[in-house]
Short mmCIF file of C-alpha atoms and ligand atoms in Angstrom, two decimals:
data_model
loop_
_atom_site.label_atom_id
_atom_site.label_comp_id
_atom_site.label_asym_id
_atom_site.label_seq_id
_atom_site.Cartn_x
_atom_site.Cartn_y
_atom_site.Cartn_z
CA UNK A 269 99.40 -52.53 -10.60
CA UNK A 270 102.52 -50.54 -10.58
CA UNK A 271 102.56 -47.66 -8.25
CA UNK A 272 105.95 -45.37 -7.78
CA UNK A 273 106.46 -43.71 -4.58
CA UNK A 274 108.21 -40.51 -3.67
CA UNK A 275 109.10 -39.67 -0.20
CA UNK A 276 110.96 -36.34 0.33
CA UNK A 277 109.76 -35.09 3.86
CA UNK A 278 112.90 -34.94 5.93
CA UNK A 279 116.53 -35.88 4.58
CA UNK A 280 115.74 -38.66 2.70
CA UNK A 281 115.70 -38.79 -1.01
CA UNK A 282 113.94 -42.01 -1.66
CA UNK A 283 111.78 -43.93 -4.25
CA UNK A 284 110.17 -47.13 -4.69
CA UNK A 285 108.27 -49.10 -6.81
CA UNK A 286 105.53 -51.06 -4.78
CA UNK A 287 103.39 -54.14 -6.94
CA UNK A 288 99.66 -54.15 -5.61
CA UNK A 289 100.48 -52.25 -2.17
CA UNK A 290 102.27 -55.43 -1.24
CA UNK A 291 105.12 -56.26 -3.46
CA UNK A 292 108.40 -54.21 -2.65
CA UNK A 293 110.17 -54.43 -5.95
CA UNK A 294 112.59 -51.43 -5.23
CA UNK A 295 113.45 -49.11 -2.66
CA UNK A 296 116.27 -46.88 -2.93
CA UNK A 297 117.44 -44.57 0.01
CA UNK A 298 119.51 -41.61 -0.79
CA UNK A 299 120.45 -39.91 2.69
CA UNK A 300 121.70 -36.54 3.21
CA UNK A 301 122.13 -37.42 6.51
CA UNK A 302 126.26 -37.18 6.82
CA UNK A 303 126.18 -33.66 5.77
CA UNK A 304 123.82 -32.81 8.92
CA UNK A 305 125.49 -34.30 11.64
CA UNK A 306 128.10 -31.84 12.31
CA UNK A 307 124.89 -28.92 13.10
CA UNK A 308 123.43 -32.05 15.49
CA UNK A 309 120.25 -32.17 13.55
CA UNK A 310 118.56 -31.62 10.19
CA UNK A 311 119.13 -28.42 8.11
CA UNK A 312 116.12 -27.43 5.94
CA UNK A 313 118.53 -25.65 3.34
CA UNK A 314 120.80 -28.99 2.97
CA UNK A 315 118.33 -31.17 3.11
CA UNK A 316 116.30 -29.32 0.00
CA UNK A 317 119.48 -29.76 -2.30
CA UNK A 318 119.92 -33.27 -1.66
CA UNK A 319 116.33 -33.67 -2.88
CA UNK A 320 116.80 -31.92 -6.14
CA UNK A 321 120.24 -32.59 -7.19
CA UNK A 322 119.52 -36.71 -6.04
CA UNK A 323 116.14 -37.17 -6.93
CA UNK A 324 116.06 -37.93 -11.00
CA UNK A 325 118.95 -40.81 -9.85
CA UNK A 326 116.76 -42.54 -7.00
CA UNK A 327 114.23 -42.74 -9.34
CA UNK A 328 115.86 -44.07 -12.25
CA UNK A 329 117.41 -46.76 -9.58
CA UNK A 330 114.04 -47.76 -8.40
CA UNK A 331 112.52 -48.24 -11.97
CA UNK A 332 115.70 -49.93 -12.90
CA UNK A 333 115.89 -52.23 -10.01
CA UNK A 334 112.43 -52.93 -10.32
CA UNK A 335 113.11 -54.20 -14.32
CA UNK A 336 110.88 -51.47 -14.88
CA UNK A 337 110.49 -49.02 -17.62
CA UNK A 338 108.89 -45.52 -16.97
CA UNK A 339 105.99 -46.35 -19.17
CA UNK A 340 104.98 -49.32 -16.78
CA UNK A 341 104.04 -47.51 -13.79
CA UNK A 342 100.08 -46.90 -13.51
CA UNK A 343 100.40 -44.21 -10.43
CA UNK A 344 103.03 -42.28 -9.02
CA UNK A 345 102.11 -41.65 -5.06
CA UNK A 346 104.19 -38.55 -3.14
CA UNK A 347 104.32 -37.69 0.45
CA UNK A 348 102.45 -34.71 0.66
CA UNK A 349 103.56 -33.55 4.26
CA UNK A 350 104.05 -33.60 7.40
CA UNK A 351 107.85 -32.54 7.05
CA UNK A 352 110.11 -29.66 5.99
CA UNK A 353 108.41 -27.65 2.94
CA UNK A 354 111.55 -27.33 0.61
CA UNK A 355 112.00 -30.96 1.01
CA UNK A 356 108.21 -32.18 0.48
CA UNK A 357 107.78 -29.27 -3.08
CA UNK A 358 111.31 -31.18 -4.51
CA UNK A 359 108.77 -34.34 -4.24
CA UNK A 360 105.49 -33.12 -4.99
CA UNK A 361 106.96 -30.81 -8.13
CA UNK A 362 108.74 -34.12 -9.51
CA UNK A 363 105.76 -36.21 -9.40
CA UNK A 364 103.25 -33.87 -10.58
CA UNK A 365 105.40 -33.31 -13.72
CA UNK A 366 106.21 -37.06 -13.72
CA UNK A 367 102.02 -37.59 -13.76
CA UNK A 368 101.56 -35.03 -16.49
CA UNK A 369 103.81 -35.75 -18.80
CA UNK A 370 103.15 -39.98 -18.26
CA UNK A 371 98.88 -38.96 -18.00
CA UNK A 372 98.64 -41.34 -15.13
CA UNK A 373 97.52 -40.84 -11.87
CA UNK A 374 99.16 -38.62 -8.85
CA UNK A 375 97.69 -39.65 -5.30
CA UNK A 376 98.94 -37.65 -2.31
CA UNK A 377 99.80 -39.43 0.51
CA UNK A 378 100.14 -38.57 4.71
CA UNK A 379 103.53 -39.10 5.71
CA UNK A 380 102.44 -40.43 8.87
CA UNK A 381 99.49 -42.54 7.86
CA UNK A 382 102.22 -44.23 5.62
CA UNK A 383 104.46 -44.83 8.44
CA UNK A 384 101.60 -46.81 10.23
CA UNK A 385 101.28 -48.49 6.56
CA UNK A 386 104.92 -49.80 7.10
CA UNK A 387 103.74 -52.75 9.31
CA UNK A 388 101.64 -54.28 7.24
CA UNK A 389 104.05 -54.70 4.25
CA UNK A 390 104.21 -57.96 3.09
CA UNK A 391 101.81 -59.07 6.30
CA UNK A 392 97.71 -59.83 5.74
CA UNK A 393 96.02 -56.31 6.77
CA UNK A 394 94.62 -56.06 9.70
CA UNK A 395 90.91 -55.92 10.08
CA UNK A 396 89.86 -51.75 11.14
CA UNK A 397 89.18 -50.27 12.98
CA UNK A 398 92.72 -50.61 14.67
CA UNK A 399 95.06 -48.12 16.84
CA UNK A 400 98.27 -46.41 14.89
CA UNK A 401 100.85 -45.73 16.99
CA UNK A 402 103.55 -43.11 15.09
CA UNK A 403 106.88 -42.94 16.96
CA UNK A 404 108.94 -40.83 15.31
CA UNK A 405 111.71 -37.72 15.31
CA UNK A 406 108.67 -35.11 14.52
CA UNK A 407 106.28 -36.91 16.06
CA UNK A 408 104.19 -39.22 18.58
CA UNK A 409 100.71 -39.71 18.01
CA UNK A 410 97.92 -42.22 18.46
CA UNK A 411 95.38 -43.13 15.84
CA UNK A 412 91.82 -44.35 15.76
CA UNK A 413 92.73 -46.57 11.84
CA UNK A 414 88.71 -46.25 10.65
CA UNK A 415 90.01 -47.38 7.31
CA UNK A 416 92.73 -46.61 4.86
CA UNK A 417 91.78 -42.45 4.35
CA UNK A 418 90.13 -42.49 8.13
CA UNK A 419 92.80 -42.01 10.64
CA UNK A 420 91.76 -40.09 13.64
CA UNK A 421 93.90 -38.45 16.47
CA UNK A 422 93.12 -39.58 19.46
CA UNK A 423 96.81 -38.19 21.44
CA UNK A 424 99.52 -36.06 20.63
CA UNK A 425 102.44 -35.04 21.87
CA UNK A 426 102.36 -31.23 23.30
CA UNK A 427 105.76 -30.37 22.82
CA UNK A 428 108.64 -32.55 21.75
CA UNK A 429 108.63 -36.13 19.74
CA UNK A 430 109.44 -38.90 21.67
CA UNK A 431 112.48 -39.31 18.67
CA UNK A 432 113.32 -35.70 19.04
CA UNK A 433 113.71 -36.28 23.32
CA UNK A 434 116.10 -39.01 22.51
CA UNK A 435 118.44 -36.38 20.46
CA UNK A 436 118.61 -33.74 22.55
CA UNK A 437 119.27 -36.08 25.84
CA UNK A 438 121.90 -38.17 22.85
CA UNK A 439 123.08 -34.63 22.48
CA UNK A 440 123.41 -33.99 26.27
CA UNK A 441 125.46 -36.62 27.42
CA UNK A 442 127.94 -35.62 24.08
CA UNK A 443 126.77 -38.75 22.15
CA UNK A 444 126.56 -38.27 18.47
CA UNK A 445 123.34 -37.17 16.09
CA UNK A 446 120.73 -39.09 15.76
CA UNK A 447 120.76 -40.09 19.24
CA UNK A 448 117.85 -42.56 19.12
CA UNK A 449 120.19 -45.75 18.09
CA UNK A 450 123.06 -44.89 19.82
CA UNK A 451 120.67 -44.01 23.11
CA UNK A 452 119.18 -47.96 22.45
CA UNK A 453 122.77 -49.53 22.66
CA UNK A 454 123.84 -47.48 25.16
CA UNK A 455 121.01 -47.81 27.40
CA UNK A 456 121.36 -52.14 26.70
CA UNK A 457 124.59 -51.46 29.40
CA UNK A 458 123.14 -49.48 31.99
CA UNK A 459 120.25 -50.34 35.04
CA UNK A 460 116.82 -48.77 33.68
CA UNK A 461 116.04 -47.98 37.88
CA UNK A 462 119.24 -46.20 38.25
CA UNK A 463 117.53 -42.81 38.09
CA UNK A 464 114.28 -41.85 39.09
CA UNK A 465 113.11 -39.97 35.91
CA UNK A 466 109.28 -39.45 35.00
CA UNK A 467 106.86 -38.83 32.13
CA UNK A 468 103.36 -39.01 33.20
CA UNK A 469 100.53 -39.00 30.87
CA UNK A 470 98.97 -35.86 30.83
CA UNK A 471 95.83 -34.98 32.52
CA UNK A 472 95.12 -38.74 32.29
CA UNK A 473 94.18 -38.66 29.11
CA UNK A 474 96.61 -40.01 25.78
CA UNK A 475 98.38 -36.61 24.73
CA UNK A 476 102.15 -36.90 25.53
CA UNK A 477 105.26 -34.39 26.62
CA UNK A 478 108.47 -34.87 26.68
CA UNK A 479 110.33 -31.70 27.07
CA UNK A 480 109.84 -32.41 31.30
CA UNK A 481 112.08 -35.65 30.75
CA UNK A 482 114.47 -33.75 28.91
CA UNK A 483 114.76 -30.96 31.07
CA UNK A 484 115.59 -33.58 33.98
CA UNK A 485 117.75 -35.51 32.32
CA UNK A 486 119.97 -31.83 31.57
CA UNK A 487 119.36 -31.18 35.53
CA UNK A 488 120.80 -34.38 36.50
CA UNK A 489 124.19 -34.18 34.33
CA UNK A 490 124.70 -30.73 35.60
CA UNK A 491 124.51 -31.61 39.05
CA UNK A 492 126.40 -34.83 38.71
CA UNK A 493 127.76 -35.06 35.43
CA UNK A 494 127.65 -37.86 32.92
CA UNK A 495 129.87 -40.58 33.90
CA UNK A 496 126.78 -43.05 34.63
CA UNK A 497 125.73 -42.19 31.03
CA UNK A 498 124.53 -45.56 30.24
CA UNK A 499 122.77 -45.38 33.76
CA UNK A 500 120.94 -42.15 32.33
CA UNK A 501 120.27 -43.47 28.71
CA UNK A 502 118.79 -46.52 30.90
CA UNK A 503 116.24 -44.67 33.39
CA UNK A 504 115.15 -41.82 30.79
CA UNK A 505 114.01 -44.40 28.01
CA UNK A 506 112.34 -46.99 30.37
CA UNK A 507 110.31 -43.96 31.49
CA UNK A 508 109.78 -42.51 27.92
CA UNK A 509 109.04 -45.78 26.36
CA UNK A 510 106.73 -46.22 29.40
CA UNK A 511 104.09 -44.07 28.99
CA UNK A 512 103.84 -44.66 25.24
CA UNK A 513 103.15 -47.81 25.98
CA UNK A 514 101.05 -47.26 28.63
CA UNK A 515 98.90 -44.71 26.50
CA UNK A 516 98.58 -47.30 23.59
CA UNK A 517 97.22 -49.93 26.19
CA UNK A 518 94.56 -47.51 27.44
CA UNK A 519 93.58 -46.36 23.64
CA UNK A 520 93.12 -49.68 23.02
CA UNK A 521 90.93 -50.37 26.12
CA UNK A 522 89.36 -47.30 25.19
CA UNK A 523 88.27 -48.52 21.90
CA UNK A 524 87.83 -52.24 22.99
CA UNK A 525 90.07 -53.11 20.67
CA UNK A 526 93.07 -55.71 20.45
CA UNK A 527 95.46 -54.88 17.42
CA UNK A 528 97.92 -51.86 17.60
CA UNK A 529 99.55 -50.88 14.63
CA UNK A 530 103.06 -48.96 15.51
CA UNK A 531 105.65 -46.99 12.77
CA UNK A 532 108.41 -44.54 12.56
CA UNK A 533 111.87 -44.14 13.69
CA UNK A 534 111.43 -44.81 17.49
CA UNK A 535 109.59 -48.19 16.56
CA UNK A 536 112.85 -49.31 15.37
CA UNK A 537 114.41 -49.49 19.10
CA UNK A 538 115.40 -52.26 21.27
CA UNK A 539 113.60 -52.02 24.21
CA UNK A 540 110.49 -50.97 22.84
CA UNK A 541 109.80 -53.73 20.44
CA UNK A 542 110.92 -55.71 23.88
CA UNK A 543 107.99 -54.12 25.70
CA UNK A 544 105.19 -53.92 23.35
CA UNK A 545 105.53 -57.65 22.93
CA UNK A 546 105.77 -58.19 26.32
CA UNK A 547 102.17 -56.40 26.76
CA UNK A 548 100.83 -57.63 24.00
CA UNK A 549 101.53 -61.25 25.27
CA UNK A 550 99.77 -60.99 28.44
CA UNK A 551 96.36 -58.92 27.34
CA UNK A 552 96.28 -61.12 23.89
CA UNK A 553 97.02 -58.70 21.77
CA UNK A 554 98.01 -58.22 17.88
CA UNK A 555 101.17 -55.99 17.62
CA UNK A 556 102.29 -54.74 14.09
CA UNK A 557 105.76 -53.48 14.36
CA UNK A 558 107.83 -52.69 10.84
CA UNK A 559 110.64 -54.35 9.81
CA UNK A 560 113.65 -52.10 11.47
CA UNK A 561 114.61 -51.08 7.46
CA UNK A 562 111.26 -49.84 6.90
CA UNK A 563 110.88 -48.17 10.68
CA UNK A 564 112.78 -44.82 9.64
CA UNK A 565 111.68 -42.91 6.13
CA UNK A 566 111.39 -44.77 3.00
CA UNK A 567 109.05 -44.42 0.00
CA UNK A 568 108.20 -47.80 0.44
CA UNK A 569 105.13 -47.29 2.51
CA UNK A 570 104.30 -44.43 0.27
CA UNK A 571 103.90 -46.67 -2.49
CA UNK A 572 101.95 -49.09 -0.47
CA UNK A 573 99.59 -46.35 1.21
CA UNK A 574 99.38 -44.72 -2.23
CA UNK A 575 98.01 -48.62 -3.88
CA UNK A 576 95.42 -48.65 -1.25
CA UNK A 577 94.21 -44.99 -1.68
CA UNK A 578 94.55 -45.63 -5.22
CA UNK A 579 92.14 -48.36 -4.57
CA UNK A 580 89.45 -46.05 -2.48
CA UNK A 581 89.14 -43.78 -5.83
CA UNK A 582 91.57 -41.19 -4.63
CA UNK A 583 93.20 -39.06 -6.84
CA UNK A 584 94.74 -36.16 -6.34
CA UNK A 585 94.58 -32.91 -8.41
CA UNK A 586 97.84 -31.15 -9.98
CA UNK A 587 97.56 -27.88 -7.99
CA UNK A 588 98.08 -29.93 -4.49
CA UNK A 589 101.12 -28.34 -2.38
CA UNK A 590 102.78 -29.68 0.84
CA UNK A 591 101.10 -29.60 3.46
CA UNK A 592 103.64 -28.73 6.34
O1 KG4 B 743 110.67 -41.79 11.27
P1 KG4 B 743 111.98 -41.11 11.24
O2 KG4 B 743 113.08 -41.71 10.40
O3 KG4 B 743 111.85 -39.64 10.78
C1 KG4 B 743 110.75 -38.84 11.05
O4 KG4 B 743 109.74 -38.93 10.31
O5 KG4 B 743 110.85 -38.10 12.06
O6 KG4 B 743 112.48 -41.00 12.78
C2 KG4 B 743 113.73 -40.49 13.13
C3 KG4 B 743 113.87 -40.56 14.64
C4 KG4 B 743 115.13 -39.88 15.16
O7 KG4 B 743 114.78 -39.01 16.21
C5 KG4 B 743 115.97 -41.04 15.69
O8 KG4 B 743 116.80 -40.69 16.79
C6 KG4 B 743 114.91 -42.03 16.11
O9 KG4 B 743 113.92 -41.92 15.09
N1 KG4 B 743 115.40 -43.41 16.18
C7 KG4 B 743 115.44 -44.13 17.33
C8 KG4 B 743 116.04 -45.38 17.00
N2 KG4 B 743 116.33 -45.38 15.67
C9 KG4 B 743 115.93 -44.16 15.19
N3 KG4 B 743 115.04 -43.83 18.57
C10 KG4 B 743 115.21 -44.76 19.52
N4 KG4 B 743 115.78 -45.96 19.31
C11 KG4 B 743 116.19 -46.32 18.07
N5 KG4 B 743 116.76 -47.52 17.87
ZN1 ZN B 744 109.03 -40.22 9.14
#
């Protein structure tokens, strides 16, 4: 079975063509991101006419790369939010009028459920329930996985995404936008103890906030500037990365459970991936970490979400809009 995916949350323009939830046959990538960087982060407005004027190409490319004609796809699958509302009605416009005019089916899909979906492209799925870890630029959040359509919050973050803390500290020490990657290189040079900077759990329990790190972190240069900066990229992700790890070892204790399933843009980092294994060596436990070119948006794991949904009876209704 054929399924086409359309992701159009963020800046992003992408499509895919995913065989049986499993089998990437295309995935195109159309970013609007160079035309952002010089406001240091995403502009709604922009963003919105990349989707439209880019949109009919990316899919064309996917159907063509795929050796695909439009009459061979069985569903089309569309990211139905979280993410910026021009953006996600460019997406969810094109593939309702894609599933009319073909009679096929549309399925919505979660944006974040699919990111979760990511690690278990091409992998055997793992048996639910699980724990989803999302680690993105809008957000961080832990799942209870009860099945495919059953994902549960169990934390959140209160104020800023763990992605969104590494911009604004990227954009503190005068590093470019996004600062997530160049934070990870940066950070490869520096001493991780340098700094005493802290990001406790809060209340105990598995919510998350990062704006305290990121006010400390603005603190510190002011008082002693940014010369250490790969000191301070160092000390403020070990302690970021900390207590999301932490918090996904005590969900999982929680739960009595031993697989973690993690997506999204942060998941794509250095250190992280160094420190989940780590943990996940010495309690025994099964990690599921994307492949770094599906850890940031794609329509790949739309596609692949979509199959499975697709496969639980779901079907979506034309009048659906984003949900923001
Ligand atoms: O999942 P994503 O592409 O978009 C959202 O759905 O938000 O995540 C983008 C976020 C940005 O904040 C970016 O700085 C961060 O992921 N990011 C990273 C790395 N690569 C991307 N953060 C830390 N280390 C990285 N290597
Ligand atoms: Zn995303």
């Amino acid at each position: 079975m054929y399924i086409l995916g359309i992701e159009t949350s963020c800046d992003e323009t992408a499509a895919s063509i995913v065989k049986d939830g499993m089998e990437v046959l295309s995935c195109i990538i159309s970013s609007s991101l160079k035309y952002h960087r010089r406001y240091g982060g995403i502009v709604p407005e922009i963003a919105t006419r990349h989707h439209v004027e880019n949109i009919e190409k990316v899919i064309s490319g996917s159907l063509s790369d795929a050796g695909l004609r439009i009459g061979d796809i069985d569903a089309i699958a569309v990211t139905q939010g979280p993410g910026l509302v021009g953006g996600l009605l460019s997406g969810i416009s094109c593939a309702k009028s894609m599933a009319y005019a073909l009679d096929i089916p549309l399925i919505a899909v979660d944006h974040l459920n699919a990111h979760v979906y990511s690690s278990m492209m091409g992998r055997r799925v793992p048996r639910f329930p699980f724990i989803g870890l999302v680690i993105s630029g809008g957000h961080t959040r832990l799942y209870l996985v009860k099945d495919f359509d059953d994902f549960r919050v169990l934390g959140d973050t209160l104020d800023d995404a763990v992605g969104e803390a590494y911009d604004k500290v990227a954009k503190i020490l005068g590093l470019g936008y996004p600062g997530g990657p160049i934070v990870d290189r940066l950070a490869k040079k520096g001493n991780p103890s340098a700094i005493r900077f802290t990001c406790r759990p809060i209340d105990g329990g598995l919510d998350f906030s990062f704006s305290g790190i990121k006010t400390a972190v603005m603190y510190y240069v002011k008082s002693h500037g940014s010369r250490d900066r790969q000191d301070i990229a160092a000390s403020f992700q070990e302690a970021a990365l900390k207590v999301i790890v932490k918090n996904s070892l005590k969900a999982l204790e929680g739960h009595g459970l031993k697989t973690l399933v993690v997506g999204g843009g942060v998941s794509a980092n250095s250190r992280f991936r160094e420190m989940i294994k780590k943990e996940a060596a010495f309690h025994g436990l099964n990690i599921y970490l994307p492949p770094v070119r599906w850890c940031s948006d794609n329509a790949v794991m739309i596609a692949g979400l979509g199959y499975r949904l697709y496969k639980k009876g779901v079907r979506s209704p034309l009048d659906i809009t984003a949900k923001v």
